[in-house]
Short mmCIF file of C-alpha atoms and ligand atoms in Angstrom, two decimals:
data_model
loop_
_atom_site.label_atom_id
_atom_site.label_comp_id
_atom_site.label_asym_id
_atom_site.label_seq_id
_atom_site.Cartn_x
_atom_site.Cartn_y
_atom_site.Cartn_z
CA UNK R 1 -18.25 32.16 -10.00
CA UNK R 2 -17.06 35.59 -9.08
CA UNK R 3 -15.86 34.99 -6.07
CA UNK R 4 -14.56 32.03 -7.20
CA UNK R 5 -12.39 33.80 -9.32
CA UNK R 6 -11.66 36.54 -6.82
CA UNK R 7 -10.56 33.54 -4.53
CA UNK R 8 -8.24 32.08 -7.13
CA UNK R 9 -6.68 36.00 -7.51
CA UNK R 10 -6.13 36.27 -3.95
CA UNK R 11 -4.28 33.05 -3.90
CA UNK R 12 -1.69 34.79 -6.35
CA UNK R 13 -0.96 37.08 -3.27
CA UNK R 14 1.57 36.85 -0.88
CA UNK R 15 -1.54 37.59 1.92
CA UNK R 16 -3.31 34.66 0.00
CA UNK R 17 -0.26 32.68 -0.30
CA UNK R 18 0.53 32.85 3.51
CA UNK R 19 -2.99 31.43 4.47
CA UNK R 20 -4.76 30.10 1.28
CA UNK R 21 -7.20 28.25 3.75
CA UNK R 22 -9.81 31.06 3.89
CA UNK R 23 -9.37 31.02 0.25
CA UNK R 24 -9.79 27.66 -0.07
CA UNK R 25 -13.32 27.81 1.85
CA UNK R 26 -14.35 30.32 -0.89
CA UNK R 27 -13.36 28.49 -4.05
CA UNK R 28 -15.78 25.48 -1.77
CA UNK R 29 -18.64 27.33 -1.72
CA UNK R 30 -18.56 27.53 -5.67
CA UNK R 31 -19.19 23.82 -5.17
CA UNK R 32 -16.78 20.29 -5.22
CA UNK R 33 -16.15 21.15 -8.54
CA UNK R 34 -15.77 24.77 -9.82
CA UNK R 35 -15.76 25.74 -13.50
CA UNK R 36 -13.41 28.76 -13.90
CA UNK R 37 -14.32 29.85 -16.79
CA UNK R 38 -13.39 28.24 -20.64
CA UNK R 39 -11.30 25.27 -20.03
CA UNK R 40 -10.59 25.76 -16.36
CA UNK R 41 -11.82 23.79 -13.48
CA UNK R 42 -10.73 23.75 -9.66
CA UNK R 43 -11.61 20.79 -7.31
CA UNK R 44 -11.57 21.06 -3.54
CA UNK R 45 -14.24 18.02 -2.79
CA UNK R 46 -12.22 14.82 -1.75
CA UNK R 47 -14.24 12.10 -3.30
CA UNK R 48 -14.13 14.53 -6.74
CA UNK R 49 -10.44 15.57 -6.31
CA UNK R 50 -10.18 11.37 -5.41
CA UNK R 51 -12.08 9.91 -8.46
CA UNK R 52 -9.80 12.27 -11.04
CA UNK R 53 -6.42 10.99 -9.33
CA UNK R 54 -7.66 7.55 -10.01
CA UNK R 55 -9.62 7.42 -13.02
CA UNK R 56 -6.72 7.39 -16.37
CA UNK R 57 -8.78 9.70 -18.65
CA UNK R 58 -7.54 12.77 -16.44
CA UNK R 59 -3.72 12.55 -17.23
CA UNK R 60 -0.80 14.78 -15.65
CA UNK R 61 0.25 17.33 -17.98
CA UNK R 62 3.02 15.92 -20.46
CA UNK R 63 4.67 16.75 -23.99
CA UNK R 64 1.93 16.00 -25.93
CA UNK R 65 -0.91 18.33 -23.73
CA UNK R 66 2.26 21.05 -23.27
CA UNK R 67 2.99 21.28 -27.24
CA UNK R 68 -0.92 21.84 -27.65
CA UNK R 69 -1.18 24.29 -24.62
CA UNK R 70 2.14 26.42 -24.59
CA UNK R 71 4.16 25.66 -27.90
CA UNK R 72 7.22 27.92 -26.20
CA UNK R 73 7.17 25.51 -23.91
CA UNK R 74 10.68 23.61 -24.83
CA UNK R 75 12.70 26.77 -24.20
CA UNK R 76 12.43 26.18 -20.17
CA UNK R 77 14.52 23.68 -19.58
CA UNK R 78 13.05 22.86 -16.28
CA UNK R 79 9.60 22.13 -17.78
CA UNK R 80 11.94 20.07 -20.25
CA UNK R 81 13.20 18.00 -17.25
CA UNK R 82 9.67 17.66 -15.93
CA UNK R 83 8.54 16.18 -19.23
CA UNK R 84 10.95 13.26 -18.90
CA UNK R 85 10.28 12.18 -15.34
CA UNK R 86 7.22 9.82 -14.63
CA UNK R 87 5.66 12.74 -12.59
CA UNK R 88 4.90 14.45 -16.17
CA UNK R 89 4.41 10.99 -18.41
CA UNK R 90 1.29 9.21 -18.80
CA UNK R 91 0.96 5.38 -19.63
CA UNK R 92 3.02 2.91 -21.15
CA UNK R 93 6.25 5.50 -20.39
CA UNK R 94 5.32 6.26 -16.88
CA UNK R 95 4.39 2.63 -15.71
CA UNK R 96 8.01 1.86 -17.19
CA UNK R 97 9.84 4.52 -15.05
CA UNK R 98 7.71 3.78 -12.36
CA UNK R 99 8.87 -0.04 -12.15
CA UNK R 100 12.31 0.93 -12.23
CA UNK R 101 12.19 3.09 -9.35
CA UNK R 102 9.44 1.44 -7.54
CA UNK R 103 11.47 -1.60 -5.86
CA UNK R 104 13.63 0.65 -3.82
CA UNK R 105 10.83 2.50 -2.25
CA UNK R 106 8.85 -0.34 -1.38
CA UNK R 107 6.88 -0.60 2.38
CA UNK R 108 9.50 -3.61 3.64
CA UNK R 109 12.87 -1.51 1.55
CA UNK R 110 12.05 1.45 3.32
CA UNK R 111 11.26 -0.35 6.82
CA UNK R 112 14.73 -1.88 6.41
CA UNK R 113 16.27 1.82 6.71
CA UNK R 114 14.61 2.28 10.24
CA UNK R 115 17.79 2.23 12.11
CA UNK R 116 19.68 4.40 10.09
CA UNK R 117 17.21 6.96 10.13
CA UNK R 118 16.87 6.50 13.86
CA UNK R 119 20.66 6.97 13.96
CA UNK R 120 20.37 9.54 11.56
CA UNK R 121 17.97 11.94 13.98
CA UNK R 122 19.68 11.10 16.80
CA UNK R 123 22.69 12.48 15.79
CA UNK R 124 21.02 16.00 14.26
CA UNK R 125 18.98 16.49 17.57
CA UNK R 126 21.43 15.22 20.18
CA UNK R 127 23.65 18.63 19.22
CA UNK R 128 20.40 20.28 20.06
CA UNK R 129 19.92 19.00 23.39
CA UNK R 130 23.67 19.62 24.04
CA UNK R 131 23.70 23.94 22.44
CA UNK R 132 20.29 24.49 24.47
CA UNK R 133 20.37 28.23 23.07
CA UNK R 134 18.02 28.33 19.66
CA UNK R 135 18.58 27.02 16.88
CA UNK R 136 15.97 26.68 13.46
CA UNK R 137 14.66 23.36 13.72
CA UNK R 138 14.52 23.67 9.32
CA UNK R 139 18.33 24.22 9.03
CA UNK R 140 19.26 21.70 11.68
CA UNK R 141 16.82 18.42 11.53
CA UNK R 142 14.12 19.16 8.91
CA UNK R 143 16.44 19.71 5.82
CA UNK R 144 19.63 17.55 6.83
CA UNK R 145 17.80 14.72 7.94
CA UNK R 146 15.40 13.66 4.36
CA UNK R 147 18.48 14.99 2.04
CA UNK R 148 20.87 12.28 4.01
CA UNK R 149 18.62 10.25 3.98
CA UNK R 150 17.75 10.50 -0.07
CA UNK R 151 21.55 10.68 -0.99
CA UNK R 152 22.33 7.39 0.61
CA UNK R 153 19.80 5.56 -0.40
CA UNK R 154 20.81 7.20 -4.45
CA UNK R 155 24.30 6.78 -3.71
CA UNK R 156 24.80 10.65 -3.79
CA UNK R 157 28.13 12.47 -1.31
CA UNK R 158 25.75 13.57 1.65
CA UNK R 159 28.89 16.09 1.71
CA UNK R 160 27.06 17.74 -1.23
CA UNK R 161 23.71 18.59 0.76
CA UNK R 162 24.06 22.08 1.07
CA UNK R 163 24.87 22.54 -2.55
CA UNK R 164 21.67 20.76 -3.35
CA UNK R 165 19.96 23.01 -1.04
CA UNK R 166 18.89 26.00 -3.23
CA UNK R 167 19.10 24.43 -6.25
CA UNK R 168 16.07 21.75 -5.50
CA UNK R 169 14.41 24.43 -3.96
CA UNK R 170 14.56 26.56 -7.10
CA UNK R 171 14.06 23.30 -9.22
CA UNK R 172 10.64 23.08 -7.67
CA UNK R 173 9.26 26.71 -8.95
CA UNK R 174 8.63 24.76 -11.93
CA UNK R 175 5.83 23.59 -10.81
CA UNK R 176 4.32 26.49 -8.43
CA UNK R 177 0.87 26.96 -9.42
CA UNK R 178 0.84 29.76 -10.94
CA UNK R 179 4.69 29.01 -12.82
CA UNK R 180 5.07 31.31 -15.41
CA UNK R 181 7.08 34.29 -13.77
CA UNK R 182 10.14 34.67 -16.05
CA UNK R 183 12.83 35.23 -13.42
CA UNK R 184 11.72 32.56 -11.01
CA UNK R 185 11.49 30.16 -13.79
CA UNK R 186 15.18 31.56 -15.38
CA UNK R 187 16.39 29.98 -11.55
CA UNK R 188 14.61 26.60 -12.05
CA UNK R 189 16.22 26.23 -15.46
CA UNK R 190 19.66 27.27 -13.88
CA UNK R 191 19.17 24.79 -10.91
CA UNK R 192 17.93 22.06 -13.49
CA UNK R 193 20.98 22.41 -15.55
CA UNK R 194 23.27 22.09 -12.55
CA UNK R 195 21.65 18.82 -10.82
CA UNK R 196 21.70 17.36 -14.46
CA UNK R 197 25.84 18.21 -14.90
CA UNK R 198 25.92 17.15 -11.36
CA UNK R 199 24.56 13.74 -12.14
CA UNK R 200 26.39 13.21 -15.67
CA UNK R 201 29.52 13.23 -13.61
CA UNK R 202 27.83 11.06 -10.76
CA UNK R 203 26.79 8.68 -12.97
CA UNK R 204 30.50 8.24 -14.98
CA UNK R 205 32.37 7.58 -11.46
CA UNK R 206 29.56 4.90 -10.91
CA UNK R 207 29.65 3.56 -14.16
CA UNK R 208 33.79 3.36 -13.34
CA UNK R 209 33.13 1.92 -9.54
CA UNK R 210 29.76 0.64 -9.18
CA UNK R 211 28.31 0.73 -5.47
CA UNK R 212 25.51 -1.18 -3.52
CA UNK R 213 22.97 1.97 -4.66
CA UNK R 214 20.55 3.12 -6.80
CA UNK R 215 22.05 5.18 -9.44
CA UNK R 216 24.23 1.79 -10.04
CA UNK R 217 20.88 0.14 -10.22
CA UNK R 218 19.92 2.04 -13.14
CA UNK R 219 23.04 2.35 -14.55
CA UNK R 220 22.26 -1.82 -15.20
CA UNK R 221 19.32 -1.14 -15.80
CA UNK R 222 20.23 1.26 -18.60
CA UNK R 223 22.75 -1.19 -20.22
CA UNK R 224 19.58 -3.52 -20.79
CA UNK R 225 18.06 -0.36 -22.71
CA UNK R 226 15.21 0.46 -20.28
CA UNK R 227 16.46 3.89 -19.22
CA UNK R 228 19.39 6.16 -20.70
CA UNK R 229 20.39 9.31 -21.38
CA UNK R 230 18.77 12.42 -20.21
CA UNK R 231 16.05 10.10 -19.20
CA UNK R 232 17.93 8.74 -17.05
CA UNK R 233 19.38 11.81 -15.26
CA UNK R 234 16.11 13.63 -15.28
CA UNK R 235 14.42 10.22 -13.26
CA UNK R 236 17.98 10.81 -10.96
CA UNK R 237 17.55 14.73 -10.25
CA UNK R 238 13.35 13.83 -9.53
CA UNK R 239 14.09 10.84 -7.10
CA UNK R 240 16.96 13.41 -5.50
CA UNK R 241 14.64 16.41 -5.09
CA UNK R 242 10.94 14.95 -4.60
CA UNK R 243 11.75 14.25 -1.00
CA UNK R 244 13.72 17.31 -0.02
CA UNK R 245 11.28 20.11 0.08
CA UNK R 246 8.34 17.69 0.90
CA UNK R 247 9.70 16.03 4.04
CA UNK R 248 11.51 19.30 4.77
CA UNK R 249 7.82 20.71 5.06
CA UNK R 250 5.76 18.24 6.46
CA UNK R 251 8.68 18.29 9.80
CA UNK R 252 8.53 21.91 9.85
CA UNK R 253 5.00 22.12 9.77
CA UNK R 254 4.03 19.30 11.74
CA UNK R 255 6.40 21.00 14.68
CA UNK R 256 4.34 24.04 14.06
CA UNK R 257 1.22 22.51 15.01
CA UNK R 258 2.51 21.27 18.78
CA UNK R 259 4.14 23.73 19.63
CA UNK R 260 1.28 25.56 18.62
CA UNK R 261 -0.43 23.09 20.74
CA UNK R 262 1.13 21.91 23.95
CA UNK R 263 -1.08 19.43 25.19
CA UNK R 264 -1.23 17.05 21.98
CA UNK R 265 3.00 17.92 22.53
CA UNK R 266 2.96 16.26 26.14
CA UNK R 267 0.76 13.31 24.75
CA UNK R 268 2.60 12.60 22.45
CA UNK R 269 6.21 12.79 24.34
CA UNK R 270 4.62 10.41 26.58
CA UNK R 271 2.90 7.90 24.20
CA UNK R 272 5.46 7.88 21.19
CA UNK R 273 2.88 4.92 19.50
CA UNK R 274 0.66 7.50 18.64
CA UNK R 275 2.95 9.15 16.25
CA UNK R 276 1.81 7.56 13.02
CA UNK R 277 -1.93 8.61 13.79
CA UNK R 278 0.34 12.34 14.73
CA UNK R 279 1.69 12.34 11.11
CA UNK R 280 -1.25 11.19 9.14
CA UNK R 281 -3.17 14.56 10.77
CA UNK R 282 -0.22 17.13 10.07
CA UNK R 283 -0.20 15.48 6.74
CA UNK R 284 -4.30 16.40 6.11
CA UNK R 285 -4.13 19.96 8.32
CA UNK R 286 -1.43 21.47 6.45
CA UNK R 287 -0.35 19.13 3.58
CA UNK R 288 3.62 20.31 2.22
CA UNK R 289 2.21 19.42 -1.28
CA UNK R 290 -0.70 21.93 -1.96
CA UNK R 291 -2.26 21.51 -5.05
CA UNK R 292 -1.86 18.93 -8.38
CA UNK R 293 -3.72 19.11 -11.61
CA UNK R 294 -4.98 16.84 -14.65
CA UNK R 295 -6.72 17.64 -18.13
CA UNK R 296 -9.14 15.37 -19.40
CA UNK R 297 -8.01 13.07 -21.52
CA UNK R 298 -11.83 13.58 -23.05
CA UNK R 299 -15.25 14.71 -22.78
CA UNK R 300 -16.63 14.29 -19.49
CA UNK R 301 -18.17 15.10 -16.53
CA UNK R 302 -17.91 15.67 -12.74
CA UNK R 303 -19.64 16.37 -10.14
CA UNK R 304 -22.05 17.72 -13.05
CA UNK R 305 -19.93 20.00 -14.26
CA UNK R 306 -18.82 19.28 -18.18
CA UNK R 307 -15.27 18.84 -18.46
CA UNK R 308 -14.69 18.97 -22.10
CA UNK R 309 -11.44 17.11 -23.44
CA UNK R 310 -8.20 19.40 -22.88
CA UNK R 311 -10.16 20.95 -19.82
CA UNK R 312 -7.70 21.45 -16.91
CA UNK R 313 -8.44 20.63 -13.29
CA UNK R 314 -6.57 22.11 -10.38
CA UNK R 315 -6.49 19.67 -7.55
CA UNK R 316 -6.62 21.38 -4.44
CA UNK R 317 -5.73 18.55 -2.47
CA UNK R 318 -5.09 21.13 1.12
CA UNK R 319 -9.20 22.18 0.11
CA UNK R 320 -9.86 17.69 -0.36
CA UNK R 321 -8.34 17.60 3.70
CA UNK R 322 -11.00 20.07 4.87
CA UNK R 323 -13.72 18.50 3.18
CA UNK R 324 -16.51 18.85 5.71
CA UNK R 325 -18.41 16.19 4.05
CA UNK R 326 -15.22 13.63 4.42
CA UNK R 327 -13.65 15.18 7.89
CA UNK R 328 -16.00 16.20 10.87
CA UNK R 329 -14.31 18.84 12.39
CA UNK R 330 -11.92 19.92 9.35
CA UNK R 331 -10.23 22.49 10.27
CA UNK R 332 -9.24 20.84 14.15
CA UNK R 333 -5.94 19.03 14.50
CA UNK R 334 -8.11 15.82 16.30
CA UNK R 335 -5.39 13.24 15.63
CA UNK R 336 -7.33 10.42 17.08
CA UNK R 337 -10.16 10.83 14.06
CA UNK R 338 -10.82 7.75 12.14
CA UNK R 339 -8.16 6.29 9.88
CA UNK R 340 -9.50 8.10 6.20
CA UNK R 341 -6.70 8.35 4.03
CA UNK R 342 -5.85 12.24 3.32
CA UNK R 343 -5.15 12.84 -0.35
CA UNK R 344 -1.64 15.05 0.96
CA UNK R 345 0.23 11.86 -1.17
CA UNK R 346 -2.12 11.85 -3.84
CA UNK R 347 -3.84 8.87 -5.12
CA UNK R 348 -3.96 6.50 -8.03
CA UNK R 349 -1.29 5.60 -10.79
CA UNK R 350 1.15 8.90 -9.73
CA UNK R 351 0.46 8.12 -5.90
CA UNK R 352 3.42 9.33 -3.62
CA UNK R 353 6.88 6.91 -4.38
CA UNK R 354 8.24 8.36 -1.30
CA UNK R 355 4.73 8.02 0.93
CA UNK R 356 6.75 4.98 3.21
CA UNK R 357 9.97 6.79 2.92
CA UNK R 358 8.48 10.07 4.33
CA UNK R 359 6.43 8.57 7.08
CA UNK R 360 8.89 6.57 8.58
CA UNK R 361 11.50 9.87 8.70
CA UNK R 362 8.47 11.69 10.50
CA UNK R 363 7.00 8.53 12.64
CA UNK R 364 10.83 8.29 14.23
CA UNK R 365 12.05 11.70 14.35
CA UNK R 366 9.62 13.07 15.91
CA UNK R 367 9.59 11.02 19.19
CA UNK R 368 13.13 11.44 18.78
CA UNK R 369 13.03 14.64 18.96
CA UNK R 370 10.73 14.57 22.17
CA UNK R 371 12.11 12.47 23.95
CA UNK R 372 16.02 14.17 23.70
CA UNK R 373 14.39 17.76 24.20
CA UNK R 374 12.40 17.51 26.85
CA UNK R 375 12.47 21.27 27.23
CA UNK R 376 11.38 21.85 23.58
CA UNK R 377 9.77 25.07 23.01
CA UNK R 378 9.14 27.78 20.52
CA UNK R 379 12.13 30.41 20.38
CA UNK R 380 10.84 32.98 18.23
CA UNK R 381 8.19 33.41 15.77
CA UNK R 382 8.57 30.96 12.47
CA UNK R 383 8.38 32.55 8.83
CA UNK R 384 6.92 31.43 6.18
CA UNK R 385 8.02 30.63 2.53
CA UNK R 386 6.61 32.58 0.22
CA UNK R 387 4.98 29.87 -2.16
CA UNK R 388 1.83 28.25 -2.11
CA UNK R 389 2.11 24.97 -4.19
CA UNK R 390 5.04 23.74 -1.71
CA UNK R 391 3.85 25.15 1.57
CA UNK R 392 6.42 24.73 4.55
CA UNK R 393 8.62 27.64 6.65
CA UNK R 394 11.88 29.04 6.30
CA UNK R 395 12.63 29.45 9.63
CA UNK R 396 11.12 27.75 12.70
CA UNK R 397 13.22 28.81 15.79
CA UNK R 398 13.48 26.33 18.90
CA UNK R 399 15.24 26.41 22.21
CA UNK R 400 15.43 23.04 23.62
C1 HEM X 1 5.76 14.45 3.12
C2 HEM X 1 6.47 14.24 2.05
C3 HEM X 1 5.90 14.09 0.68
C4 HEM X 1 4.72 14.56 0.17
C5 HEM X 1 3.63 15.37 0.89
C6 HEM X 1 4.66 14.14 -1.21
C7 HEM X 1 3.59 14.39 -2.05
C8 HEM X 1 3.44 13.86 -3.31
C9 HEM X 1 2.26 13.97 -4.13
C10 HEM X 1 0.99 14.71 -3.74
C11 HEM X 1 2.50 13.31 -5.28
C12 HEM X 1 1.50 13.08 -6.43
C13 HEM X 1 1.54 14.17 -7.46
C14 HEM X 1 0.46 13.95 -8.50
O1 HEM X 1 -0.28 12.96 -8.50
O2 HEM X 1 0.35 14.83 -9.37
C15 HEM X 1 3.84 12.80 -5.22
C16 HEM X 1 4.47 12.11 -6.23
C17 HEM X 1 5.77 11.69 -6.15
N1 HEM X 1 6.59 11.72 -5.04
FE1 HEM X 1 6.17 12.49 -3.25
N2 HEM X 1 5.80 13.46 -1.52
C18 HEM X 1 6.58 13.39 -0.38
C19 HEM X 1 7.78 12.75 -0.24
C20 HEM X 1 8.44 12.08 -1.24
C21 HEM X 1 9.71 11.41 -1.09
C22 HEM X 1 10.49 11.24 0.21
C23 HEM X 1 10.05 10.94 -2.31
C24 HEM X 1 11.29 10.16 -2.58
C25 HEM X 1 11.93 10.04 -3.63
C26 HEM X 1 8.97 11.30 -3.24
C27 HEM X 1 8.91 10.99 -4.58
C28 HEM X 1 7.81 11.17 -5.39
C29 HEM X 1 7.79 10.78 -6.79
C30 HEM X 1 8.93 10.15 -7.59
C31 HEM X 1 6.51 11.10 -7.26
C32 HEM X 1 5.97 10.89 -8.68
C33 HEM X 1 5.20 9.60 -8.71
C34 HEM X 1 4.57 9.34 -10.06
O3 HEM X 1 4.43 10.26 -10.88
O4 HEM X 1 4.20 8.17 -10.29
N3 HEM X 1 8.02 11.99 -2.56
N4 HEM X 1 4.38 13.13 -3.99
#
């Protein structure tokens, strides 16, 4: 358990935080599932990690677990917002916001966007082809291209993208893993404030002209008294900023990995079919989406470790990808493995919304992006972010 623990400190780090895989390997070999101490457990086995996403005893932190845990915990208004989106609500609540999001993200809804996202890339990378001097791939394709996509599907001015910029990114220190720092969570409350004044005004120029989107949608929606209020603009600012940082990441770092490696670059410029099986391995390798965690809903047990009720488990769902005992191979990029299903979306009642959104941005940009740059290579050396929950770069220069 030591090292275990040791493991867990290093992972506070920025060393840790810049390659937690090491780390990861360490917290392992304290088994699937590693007590922590008193009411602490962290889970880097797949079919563990797997059987808590699905089973409804272990339920996502929410008001009622919060006012036991951290009774300050109303002050942070980000946490606040958190509590009133599905991501922090358990059953009936979350099965009710679920439903009225879940029929715009739907496989055959989100297939019907496939030429506007095609049309979409094209017209970020073309520019590319046409500068030839180096650009970063993040500020030209891997953040325009899921926040355009996003805003028209809400109904949001894509004109506002580079507001939104900093401001999801900050939203999402909320819920870093080890959240808690006063000034990075003083940003997130600042940034959570300012998407929700964003969308009160949003929402009264819809309510005024209502448009073929989604915040009209719910606007309807919310006249039949099934969502209101600052219900209803926390569901808005989560739909808005889930997919930013996300599909921001798994681009970035899915670019990383061929240029990184040229060969599985040239196969896959010349066979763009393979790109699904391409995506589904950058999404296991190097997942944008870290780490989750439950608490037991009640006394249990896992792997044979007691989890008594209130216990909380860290999902480490990067450590479920490496699983030796699920992957041969884990830590290769072998794209052509058999098709197992990577927890990187999670599983279970909160699986991924945006799973088919974010596939089919990555399935057709990058081919896209192949095909126009036929030059493509790397142009510098990338940098990192410096977070570990939401793990993606900051830079990643290219020349094409
Ligand atoms: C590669 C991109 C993405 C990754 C890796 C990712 C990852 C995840 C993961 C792991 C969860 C489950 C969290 C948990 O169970 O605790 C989740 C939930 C969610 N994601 Fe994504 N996501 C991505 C893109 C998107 C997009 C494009 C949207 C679009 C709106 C989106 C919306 C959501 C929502 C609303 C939830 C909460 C679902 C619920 O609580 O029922 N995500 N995502």
């Amino acid at each position: 358990m030591q090292d275990a623990l040791a493991a867990m400190q290093a992972l506070a780090t920025a060393e840790g935080r810049a390659d937690p895989y090491p780390h990861y390997e360490r917290l392992r070999a304290a088994g699937p599932v590693a007590p922590l101490g008193e009411g602490f457990a962290v889970v880097t086995g797949y079919a563990e990690a797997d059987q808590v996403l699905r089973d409804a005893s272990f339920r996502v932190t929410d008001a009622v677990a919060l006012d036991r845990a951290m009774p300050g915990w109303r002050t942070v208004a980000s946490w606040q917002w958190l509590s009133r989106t599905m991501l922090w609500r358990n059953a009936p609540d979350h099965t009710r916001l679920r439903r009225l999001a879940g029929s715009a993200f739907t496989a055959r809804r989100v297939a019907a966007l496939r030429a506007d996202v095609t049309a979409l890339a094209e017209e970020l990378i073309e520019p590319i082809a046409a500068a030839g001097g180096p650009v970063d791939f993040m500020d030209e394709v891997a953040y325009p291209l899921p926040v355009s996509v996003i805003c028209a599907l809400l109904g949001v001015p894509v004109a506002d993208r580079d507001w939104f910029r900093p401001r999801a990114q900050d939203l999402t220190l909320a819920l870093e893993v080890f959240a808690g720092d006063p000034q990075e969570l003083a940003r997130a409350d600042a940034a959570s404030d300012e998407l929700a004044e964003y969308f009160v005004d949003l929402m009264a120029r819809r309510q005024r002209e209502p448009g073929d989107d989604m915040i009209s949608d719910l606007l309807a929606a919310g006249a039949e008294g099934r969502i209101r209020g600052a219900e209803l603009v926390s569901h808005l600012v989560l739909l808005l900023v889930a997919g930013f940082e996300t599909t921001t990441n798994l681009l970035g770092n899915g670019l990383a990995m061929l240029l990184d490696r040229p060969e599985h670059l040239a196969r896959l410029r010349a066979d763009p079919a393979l790109s699904a099986a391409y995506i589904e391995e950058m999404l296991r390798l190097d997942p944008p989406v870290q780490v989750t965690s439950r608490y037991a809903g009640q006394d249990g047990e896992l792997a044979g470790v007691a989890l008594p009720a209130g216990t909380e488990v860290l999902l480490v769902l990067a450590a479920t990808g490496r699983d030796p005992r699920r992957f041969a191979a884990p830590a290769d990029f072998l794209p052509d493995r058999p098709a197992v299903p990577s927890l990187s979306f999670g599983a279970g009642a909160h699986y991924c919304l945006g799973a088919p959104l974010a596939r089919l941005e990555a399935q057709l940009a990058f081919p896209i992006l192949l095909e126009k740059l036929p030059h493509l290579r790397s142009a510098g050396v990338p940098t990192r972010r410096d977070r570990l929950g939401f793990r993606g770069y900051a830079t990643l220069p290219i020349t094409a």
